[in-house]
Short mmCIF file of C-alpha atoms in Angstrom, two decimals:
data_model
loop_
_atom_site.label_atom_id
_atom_site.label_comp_id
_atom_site.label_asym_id
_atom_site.label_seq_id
_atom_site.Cartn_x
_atom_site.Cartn_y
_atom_site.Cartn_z
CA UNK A 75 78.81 117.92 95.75
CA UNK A 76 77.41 118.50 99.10
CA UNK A 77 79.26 121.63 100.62
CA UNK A 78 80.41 121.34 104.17
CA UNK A 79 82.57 124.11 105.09
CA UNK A 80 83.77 122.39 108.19
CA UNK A 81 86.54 124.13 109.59
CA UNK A 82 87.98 120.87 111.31
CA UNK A 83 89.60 119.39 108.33
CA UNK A 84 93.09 118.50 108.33
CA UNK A 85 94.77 118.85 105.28
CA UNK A 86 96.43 115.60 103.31
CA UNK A 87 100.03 115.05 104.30
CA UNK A 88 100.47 111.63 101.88
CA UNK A 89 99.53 110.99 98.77
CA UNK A 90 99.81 108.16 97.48
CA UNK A 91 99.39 108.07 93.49
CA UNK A 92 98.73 104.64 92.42
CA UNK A 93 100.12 104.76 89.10
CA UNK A 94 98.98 101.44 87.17
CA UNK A 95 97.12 98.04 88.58
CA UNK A 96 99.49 96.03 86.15
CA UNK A 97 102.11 94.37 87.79
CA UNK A 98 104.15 91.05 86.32
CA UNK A 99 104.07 89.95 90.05
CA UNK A 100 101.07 87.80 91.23
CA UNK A 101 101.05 88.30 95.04
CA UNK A 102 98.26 86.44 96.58
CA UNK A 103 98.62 88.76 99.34
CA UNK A 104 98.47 91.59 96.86
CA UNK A 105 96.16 95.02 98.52
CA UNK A 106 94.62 96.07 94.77
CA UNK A 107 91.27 95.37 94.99
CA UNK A 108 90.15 91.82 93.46
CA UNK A 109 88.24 93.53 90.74
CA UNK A 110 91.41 95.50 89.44
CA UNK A 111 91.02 94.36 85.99
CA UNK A 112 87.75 95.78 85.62
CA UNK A 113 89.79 99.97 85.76
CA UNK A 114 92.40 99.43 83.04
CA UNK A 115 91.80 103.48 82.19
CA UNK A 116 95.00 105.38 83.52
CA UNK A 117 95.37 108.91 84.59
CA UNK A 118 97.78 110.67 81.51
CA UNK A 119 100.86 112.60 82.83
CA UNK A 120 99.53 115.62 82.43
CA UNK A 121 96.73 114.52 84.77
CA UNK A 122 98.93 113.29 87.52
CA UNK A 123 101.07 116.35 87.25
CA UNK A 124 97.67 118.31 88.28
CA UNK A 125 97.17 116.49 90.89
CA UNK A 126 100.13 116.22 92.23
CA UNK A 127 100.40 120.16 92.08
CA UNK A 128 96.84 120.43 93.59
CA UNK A 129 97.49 118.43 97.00
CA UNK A 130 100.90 120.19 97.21
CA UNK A 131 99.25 123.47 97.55
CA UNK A 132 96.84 121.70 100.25
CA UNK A 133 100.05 120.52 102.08
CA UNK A 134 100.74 116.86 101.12
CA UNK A 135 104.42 116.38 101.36
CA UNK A 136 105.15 112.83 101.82
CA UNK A 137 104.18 110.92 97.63
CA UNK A 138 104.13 107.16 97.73
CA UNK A 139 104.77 106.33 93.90
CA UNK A 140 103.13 102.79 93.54
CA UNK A 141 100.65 100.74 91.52
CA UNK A 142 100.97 97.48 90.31
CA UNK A 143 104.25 97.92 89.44
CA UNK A 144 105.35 101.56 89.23
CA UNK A 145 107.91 101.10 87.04
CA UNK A 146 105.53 100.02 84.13
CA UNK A 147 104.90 103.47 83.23
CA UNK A 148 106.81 105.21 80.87
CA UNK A 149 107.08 108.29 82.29
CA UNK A 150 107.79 107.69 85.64
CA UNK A 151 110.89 110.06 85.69
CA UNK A 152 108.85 112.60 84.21
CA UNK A 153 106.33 112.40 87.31
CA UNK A 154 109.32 112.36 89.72
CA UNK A 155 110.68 115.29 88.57
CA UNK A 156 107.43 117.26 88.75
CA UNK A 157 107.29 115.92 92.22
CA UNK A 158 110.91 117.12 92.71
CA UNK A 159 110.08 120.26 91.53
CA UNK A 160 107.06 120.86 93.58
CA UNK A 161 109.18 120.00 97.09
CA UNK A 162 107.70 116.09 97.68
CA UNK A 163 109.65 113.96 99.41
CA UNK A 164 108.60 110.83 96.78
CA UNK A 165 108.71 107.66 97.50
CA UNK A 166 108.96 105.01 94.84
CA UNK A 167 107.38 101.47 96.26
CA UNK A 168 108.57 98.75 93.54
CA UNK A 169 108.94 95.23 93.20
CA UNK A 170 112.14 95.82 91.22
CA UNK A 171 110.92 94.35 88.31
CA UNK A 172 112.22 95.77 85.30
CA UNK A 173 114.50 98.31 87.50
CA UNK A 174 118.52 98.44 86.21
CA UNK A 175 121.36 100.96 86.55
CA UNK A 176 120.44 103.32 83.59
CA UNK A 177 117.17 103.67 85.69
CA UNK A 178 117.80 104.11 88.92
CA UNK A 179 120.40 107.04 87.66
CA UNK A 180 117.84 108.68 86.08
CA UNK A 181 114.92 108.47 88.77
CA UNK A 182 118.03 110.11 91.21
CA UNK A 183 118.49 112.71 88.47
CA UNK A 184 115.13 113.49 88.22
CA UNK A 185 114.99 113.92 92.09
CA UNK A 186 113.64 110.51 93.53
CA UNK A 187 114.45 110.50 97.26
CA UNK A 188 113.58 106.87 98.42
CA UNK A 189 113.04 103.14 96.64
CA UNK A 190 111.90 100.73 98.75
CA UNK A 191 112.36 97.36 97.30
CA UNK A 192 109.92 94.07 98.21
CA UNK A 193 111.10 91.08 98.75
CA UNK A 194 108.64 88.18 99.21
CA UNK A 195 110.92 85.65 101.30
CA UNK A 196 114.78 85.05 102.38
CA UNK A 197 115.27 82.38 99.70
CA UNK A 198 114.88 82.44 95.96
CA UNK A 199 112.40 79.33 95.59
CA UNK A 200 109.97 80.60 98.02
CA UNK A 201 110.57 84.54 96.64
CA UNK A 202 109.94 83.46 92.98
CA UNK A 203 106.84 80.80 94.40
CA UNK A 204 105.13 83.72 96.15
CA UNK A 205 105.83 86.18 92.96
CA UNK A 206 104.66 83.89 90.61
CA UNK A 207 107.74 85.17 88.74
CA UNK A 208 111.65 84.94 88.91
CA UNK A 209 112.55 87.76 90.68
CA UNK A 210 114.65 87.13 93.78
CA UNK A 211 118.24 87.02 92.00
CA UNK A 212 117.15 90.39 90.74
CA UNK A 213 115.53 91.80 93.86
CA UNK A 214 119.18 91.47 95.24
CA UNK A 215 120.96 92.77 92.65
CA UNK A 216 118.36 95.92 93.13
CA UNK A 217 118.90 96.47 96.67
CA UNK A 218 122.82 96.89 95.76
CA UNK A 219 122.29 99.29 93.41
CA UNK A 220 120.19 100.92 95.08
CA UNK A 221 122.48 101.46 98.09
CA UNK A 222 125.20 102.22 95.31
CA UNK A 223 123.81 105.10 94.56
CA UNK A 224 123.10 106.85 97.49
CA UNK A 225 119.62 106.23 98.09
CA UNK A 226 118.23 105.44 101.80
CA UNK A 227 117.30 101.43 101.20
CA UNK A 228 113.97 100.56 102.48
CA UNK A 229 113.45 95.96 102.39
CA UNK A 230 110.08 95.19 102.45
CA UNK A 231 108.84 91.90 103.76
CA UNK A 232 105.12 90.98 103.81
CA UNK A 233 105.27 88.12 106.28
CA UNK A 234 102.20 85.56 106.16
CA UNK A 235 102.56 81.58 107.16
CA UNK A 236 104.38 80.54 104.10
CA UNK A 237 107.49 82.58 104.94
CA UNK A 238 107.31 83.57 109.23
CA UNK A 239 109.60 80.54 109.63
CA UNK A 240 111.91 82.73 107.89
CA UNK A 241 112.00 85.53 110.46
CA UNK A 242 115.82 85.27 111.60
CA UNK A 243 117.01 85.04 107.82
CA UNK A 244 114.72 87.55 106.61
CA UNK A 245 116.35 90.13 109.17
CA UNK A 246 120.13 88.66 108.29
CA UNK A 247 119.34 89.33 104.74
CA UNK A 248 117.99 92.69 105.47
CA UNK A 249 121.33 93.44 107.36
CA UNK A 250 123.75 91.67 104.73
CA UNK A 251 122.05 93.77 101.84
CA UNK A 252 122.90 97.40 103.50
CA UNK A 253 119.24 97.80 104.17
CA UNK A 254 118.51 101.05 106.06
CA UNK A 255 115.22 100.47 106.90
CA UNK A 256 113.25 96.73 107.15
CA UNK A 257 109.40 97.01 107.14
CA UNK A 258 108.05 93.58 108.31
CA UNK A 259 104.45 94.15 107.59
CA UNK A 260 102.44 91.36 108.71
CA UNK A 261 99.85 90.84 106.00
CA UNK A 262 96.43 92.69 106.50
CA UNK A 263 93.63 90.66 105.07
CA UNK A 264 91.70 92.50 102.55
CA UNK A 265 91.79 92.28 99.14
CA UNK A 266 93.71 88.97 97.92
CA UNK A 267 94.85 88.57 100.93
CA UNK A 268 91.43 88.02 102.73
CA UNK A 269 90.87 85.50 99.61
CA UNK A 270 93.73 83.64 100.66
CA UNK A 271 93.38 84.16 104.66
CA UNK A 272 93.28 80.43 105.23
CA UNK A 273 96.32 79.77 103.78
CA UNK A 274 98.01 83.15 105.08
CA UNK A 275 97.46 84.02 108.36
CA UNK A 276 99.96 82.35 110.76
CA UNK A 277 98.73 80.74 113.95
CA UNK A 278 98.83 83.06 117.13
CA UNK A 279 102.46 80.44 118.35
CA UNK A 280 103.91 81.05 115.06
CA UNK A 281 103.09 84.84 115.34
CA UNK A 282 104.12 84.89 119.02
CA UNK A 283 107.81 83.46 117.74
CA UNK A 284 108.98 85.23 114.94
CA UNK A 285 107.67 88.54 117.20
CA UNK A 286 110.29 88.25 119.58
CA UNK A 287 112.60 87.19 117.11
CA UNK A 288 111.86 90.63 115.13
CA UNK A 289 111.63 92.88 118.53
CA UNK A 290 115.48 90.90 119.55
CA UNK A 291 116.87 91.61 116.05
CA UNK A 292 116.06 95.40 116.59
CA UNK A 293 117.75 95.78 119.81
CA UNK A 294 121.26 94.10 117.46
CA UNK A 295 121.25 96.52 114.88
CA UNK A 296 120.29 100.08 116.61
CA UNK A 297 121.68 102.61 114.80
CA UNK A 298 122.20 101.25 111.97
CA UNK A 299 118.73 99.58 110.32
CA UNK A 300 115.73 101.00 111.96
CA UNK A 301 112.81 98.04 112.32
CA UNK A 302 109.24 98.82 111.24
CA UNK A 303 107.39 96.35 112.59
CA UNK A 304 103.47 95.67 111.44
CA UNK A 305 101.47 93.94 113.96
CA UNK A 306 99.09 91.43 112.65
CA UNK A 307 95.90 92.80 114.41
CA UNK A 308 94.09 89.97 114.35
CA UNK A 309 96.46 88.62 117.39
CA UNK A 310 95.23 92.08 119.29
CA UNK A 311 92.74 93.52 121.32
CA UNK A 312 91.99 96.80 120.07
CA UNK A 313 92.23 97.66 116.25
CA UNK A 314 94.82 100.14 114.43
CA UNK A 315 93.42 103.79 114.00
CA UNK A 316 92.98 103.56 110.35
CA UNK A 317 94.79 105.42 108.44
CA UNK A 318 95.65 107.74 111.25
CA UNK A 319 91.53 108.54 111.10
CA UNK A 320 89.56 109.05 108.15
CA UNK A 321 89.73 111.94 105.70
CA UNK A 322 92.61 113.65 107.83
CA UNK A 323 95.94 112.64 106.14
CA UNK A 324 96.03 110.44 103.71
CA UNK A 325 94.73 110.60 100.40
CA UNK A 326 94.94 108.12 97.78
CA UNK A 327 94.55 108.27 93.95
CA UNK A 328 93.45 104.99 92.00
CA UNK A 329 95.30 104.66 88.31
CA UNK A 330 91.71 105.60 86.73
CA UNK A 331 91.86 109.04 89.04
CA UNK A 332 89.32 107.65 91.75
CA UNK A 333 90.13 109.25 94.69
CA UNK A 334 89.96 107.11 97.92
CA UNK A 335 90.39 108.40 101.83
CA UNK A 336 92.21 104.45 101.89
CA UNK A 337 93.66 102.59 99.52
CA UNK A 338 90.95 99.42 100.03
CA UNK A 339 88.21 101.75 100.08
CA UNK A 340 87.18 101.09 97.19
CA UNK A 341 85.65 97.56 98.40
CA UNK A 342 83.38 99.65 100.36
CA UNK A 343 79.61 100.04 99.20
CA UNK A 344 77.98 103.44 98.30
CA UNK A 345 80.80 105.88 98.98
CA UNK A 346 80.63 107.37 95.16
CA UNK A 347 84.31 107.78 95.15
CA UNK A 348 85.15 110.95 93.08
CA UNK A 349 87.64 110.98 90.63
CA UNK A 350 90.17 113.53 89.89
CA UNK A 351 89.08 113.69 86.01
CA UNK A 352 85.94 115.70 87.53
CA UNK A 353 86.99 117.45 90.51
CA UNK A 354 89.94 119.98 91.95
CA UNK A 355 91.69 117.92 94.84
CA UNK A 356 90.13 120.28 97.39
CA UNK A 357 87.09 119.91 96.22
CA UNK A 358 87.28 116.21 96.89
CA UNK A 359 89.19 116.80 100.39
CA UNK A 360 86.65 118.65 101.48
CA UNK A 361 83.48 118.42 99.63
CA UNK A 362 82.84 115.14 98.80
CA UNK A 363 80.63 112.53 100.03
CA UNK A 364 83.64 109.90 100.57
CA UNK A 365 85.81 111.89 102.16
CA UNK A 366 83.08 113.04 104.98
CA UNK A 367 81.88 109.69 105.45
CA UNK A 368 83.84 108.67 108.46
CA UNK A 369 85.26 112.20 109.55
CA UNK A 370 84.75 112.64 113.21
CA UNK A 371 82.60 110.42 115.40
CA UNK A 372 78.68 111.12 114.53
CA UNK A 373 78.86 107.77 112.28
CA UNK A 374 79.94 105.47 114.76
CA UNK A 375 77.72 102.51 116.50
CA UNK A 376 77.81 101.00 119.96
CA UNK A 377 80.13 99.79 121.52
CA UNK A 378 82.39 102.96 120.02
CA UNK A 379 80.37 106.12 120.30
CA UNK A 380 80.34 106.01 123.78
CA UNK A 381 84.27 104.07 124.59
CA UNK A 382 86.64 106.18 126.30
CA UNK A 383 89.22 104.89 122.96
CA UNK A 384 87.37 106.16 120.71
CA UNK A 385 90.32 109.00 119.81
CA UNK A 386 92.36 106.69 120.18
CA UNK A 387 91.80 104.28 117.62
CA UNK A 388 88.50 106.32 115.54
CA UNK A 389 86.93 102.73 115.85
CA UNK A 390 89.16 101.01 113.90
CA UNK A 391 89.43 99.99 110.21
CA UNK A 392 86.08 100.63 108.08
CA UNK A 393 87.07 98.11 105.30
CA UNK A 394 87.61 95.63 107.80
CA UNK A 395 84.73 95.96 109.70
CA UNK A 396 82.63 95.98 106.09
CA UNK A 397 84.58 92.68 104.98
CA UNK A 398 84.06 91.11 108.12
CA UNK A 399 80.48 91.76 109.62
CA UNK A 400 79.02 93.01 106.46
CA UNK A 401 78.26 96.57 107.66
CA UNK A 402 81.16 99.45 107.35
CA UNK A 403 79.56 101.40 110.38
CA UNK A 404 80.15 98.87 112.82
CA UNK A 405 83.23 98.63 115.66
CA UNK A 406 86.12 96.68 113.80
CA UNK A 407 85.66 93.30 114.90
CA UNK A 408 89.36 93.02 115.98
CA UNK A 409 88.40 94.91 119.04
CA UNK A 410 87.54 92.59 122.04
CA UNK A 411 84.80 94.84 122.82
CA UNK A 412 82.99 94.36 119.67
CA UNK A 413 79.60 91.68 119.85
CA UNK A 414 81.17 90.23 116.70
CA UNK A 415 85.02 89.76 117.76
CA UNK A 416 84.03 86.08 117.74
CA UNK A 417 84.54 86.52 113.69
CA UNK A 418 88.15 87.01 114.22
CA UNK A 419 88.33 84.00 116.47
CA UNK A 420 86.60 81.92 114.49
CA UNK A 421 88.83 83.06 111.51
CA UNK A 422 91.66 82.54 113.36
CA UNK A 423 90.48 79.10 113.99
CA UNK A 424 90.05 78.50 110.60
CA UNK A 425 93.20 79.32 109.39
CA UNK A 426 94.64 76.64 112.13
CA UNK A 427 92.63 73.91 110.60
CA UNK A 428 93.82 74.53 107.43
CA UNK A 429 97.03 74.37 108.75
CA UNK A 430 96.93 71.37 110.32
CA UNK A 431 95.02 70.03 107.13
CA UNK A 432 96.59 67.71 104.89
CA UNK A 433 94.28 68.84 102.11
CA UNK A 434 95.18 72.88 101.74
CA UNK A 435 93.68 74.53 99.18
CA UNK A 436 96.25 76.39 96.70
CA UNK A 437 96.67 80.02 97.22
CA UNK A 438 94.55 82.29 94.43
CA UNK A 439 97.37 84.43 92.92
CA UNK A 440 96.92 88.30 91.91
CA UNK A 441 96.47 88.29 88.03
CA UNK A 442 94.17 89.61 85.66
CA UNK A 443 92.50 85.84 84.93
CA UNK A 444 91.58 85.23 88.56
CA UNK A 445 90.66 89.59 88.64
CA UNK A 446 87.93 88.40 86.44
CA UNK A 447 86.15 85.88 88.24
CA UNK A 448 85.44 89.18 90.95
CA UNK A 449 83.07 91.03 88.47
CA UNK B 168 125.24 106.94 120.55
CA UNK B 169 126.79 109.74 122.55
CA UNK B 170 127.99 112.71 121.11
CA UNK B 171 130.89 113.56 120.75
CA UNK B 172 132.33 116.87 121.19
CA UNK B 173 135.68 116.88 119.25
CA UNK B 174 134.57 115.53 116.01
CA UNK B 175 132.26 117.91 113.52
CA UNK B 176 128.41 116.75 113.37
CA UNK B 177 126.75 116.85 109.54
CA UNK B 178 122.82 116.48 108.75
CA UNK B 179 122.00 113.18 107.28
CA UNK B 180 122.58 112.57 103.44
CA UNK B 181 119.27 109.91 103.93
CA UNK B 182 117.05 112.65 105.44
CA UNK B 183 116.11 116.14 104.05
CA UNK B 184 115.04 119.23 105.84
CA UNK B 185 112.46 121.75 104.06
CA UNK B 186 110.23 124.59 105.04
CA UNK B 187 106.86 123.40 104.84
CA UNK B 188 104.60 126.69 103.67
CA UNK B 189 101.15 124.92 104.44
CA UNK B 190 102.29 124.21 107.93
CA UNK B 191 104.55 127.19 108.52
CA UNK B 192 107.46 124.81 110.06
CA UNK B 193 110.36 123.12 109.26
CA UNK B 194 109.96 119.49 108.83
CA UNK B 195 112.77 116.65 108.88
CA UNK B 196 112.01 114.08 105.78
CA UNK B 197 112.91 110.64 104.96
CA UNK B 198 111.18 107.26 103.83
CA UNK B 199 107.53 107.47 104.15
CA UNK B 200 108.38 109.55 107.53
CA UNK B 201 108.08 113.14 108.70
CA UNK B 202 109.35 115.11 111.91
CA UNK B 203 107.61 118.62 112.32
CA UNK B 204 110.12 121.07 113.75
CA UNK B 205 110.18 124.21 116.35
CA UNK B 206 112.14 126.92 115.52
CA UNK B 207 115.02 125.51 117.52
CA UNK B 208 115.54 122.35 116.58
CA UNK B 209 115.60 123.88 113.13
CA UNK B 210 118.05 126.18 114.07
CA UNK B 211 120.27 123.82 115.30
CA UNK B 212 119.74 121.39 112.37
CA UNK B 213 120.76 123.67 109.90
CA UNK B 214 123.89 124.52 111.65
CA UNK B 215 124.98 121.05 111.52
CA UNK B 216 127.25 121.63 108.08
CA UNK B 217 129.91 119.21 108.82
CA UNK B 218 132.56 122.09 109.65
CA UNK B 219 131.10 122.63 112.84
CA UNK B 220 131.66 121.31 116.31
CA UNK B 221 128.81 120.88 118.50
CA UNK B 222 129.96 123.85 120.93
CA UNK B 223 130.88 126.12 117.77
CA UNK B 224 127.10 125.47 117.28
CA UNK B 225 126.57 126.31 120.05
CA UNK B 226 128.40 129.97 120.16
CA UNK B 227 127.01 130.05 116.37
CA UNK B 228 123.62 130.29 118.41
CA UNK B 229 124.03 132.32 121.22
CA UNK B 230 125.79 135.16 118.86
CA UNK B 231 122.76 134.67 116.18
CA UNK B 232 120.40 135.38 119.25
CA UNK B 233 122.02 136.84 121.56
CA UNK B 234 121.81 134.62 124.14
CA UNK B 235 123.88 132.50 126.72
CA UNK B 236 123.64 129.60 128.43
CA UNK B 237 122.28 127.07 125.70
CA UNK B 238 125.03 124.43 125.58
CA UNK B 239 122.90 121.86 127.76
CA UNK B 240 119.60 122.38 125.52
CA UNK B 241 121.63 121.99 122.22
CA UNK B 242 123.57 119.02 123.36
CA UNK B 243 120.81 117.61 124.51
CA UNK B 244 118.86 117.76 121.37
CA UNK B 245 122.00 116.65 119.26
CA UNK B 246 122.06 113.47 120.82
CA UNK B 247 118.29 113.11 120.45
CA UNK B 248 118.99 113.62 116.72
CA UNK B 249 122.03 111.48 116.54
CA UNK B 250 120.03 108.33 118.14
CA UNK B 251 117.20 109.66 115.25
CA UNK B 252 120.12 109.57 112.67
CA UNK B 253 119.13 112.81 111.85
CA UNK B 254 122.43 114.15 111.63
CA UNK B 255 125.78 112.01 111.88
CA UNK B 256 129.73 112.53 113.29
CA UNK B 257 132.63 110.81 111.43
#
């Protein structure tokens, strides 16, 4: 590996470990990438108790525990309580598949500080439609038990045009279930999603609505369930700063041990990923060709390298701006002051068409049949 | 939320606070969230035991170092951390 000794690097604060790709749900919104099938290899405990000890020495403190589905592997409470041990505040991010009582005891006895549960919509016929598995009966069930036992209770909506008519209930359920914290993450389109952007991605009206509906519902319950809202960004002017700029704080870790600066970057050409299996965390943190890629501003094109927002938001998302314009160097095409943003007006466009269509085409679901048609 | 001054004040069972040796500061965490600390605020925080009063806090603080006059900052930054839900009053 190439050895840059730069004395600017940040070290991780998040890691988040994704555990497994399998999952029983089949979210066509889903962020693994579309080939997921193709990496069935996992990391062995003993492998993600080394790297979970390596970033902790760098400084990560905040673990996301994800996949897939989490809660597929076996030895899940052994993980947690290497992470308890090692002073992470961990994070388990389920679907609640599969989660009872005699688990979620034992995850809070081996030191599991958060669950935050997903729920796909406020009813059980679109929940278990979206899914593409019963689930939402359960899904309740695991938000009780969760609060039951003393955990903070983080809902998780992913909000796309099949379920934004259900703003309002989707924030009454959140309150009726104890919920601590709602995240109403409007979907980002990569992955799946960006498969299925014609029949996701609400029209700028519909967006516009269940906004002020969300923004109102915050002001009601102050104090008691705090409101993380995720903008759509295709409705804005200037993109996010992804992932709070590249290579600086988060670090993510593929169930194979592929270590990615972002958890879609592995849709992004020529990056040679490393994988934990061959390197020392810091090595990849600060050695590798990935994690360099985008540090700083020397990579960035016109109109960016010479905007006054350029620290603002680093020139937005690099997967986006690869899925959308083809090249991963170039200003995120959400930004108005990009010479391509008229790709995110015509996809907006789109997506109204189809919406006003009679004909829509059926959403591509998240399993390991449709995976393979992607490689 | 105002504070109040007759009732005790307790740090959050849905938040921990923990020394962070890379960064050499107390940090405040809690679902996919982090607050750095100063040396202060941590102070404070860790006074907040649920026996306490927010002035006995406050003469906790001024005897630990040896000061006077901090009632105003610490109130202040009680009710900053009560609107955070960092810490919590019956």
């Amino acid at each position: 590996m190439a050895g840059s000794n730069n004395l600017n690097i940040t070290p991780p604060r998040w890691l988040l470990a994704e555990l497994t790709y399998k999952c029983p749900l089949q979210c066509p919104y889903c962020s693994n990438p579309l080939d997921y099938a193709k990496y069935p290899q996992e990391l062995s405990t003993e492998d993600w108790k080394r790297v979970l000890s390596q970033a902790r020495k760098m400084g990560a403190v905040q673990l996301g525990l994800s996949g897939g589905e989490p809660l597929t592997r076996q030895d899940l409470p052994e993980i947690v309580q290497h992470a308890r041990e090692l002073g992470y505040y961990s994070n388990l991010i389920t679907s609640g598949y599969g989660l009872n009582e005699d688990k979620i005891i034992a995850l809070k006895e081996a030191g599991l500080d958060h669950i935050q549960v997903s729920i796909q919509a406020s009813t059980q016929e679109l929940n278990d439609h979206l899914a593409g598995t019963e689930s939402y009966l359960h899904k309740r069930e695991v938000a009780r038990l969760v609060k039951k036992h003393d955990y903070p209770m983080v809902l998780c909506v992913v909000i796309h045009r099949e379920n934004i008519h259900q703003m309002q209930q989707i924030l009454e359920m959140a309150e009726e279930l104890g919920a601590d914290y709602l995240e109403v993450a409007n979907t980002q389109y990569y992955g799946w999603a960006h498969v299925n952007r014609d029949q996701l991605l609400p029209t700028r009206e519909q967006f516009l609505e269940a906004e002020e509906i969300a923004q109102a519902y915050k002001e009601k319950v102050v104090g008691k369930m705090k409101i993380y809202y995720v903008i759509p960004d295709f409705y804005e002017d200037r993109p996010k700063a992804c992932m709070n700029g590249w290579g600086t704080t988060f670090l993510t870790i593929a169930p194979d041990g592929v270590a990615l600066p972002c958890h879609s970057a592995r849709e992004l050409p020529g990056l040679d990923c490393p994988n934990v299996n061959d390197h020392s965390i810091e090595e990849i943190w600060h050695d590798s060709k990935a994690f360099n890629f985008f540090r700083g501003d020397d990579w960035m094109q016109e109109p960016c390298r010479s905007c006054d927002e350029k620290e603002k938001d680093k020139g937005g998302c690099r997967c986006q701006a690869y899925i959308m314009t083809g090249d991963m160097h170039s200003t995120d095409p959400v930004c108005s002051k990009s010479p391509q943003h008229h790709l995110i007006d015509e996809a907006v466009q789109s997506a109204r068409n189809s919406a006003l269509s009679t004909e829509e085409k059926p959403l591509v679901f998240r399993n390991s049949k449709n995976s393979k048609l992607h490689f | 939320m105002a504070l109040d001054l007759n009732q005790t004040i307790s740090f959050s069972p849905l938040h921990r606070l923990q020394w962070e040796e890379a960064q050499q500061k107390d940090v405040i965490l809690y679902p996919e969230g982090m607050v750095e600390l100063n040396q202060s605020s941590a102070a404070i925080l860790k006074l907040c035991d649920g026996k306490s009063t927010p002035d006995q806090i406050v003469s906790t603080l001024e005897q630990q170092f040896s000061a006077t006059g901090l009632q105003k900052d610490v109130h202040q930054f009680l009710e900053i951390a009560l609107n955070n839900g960092w810490v919590q009053q019956p």
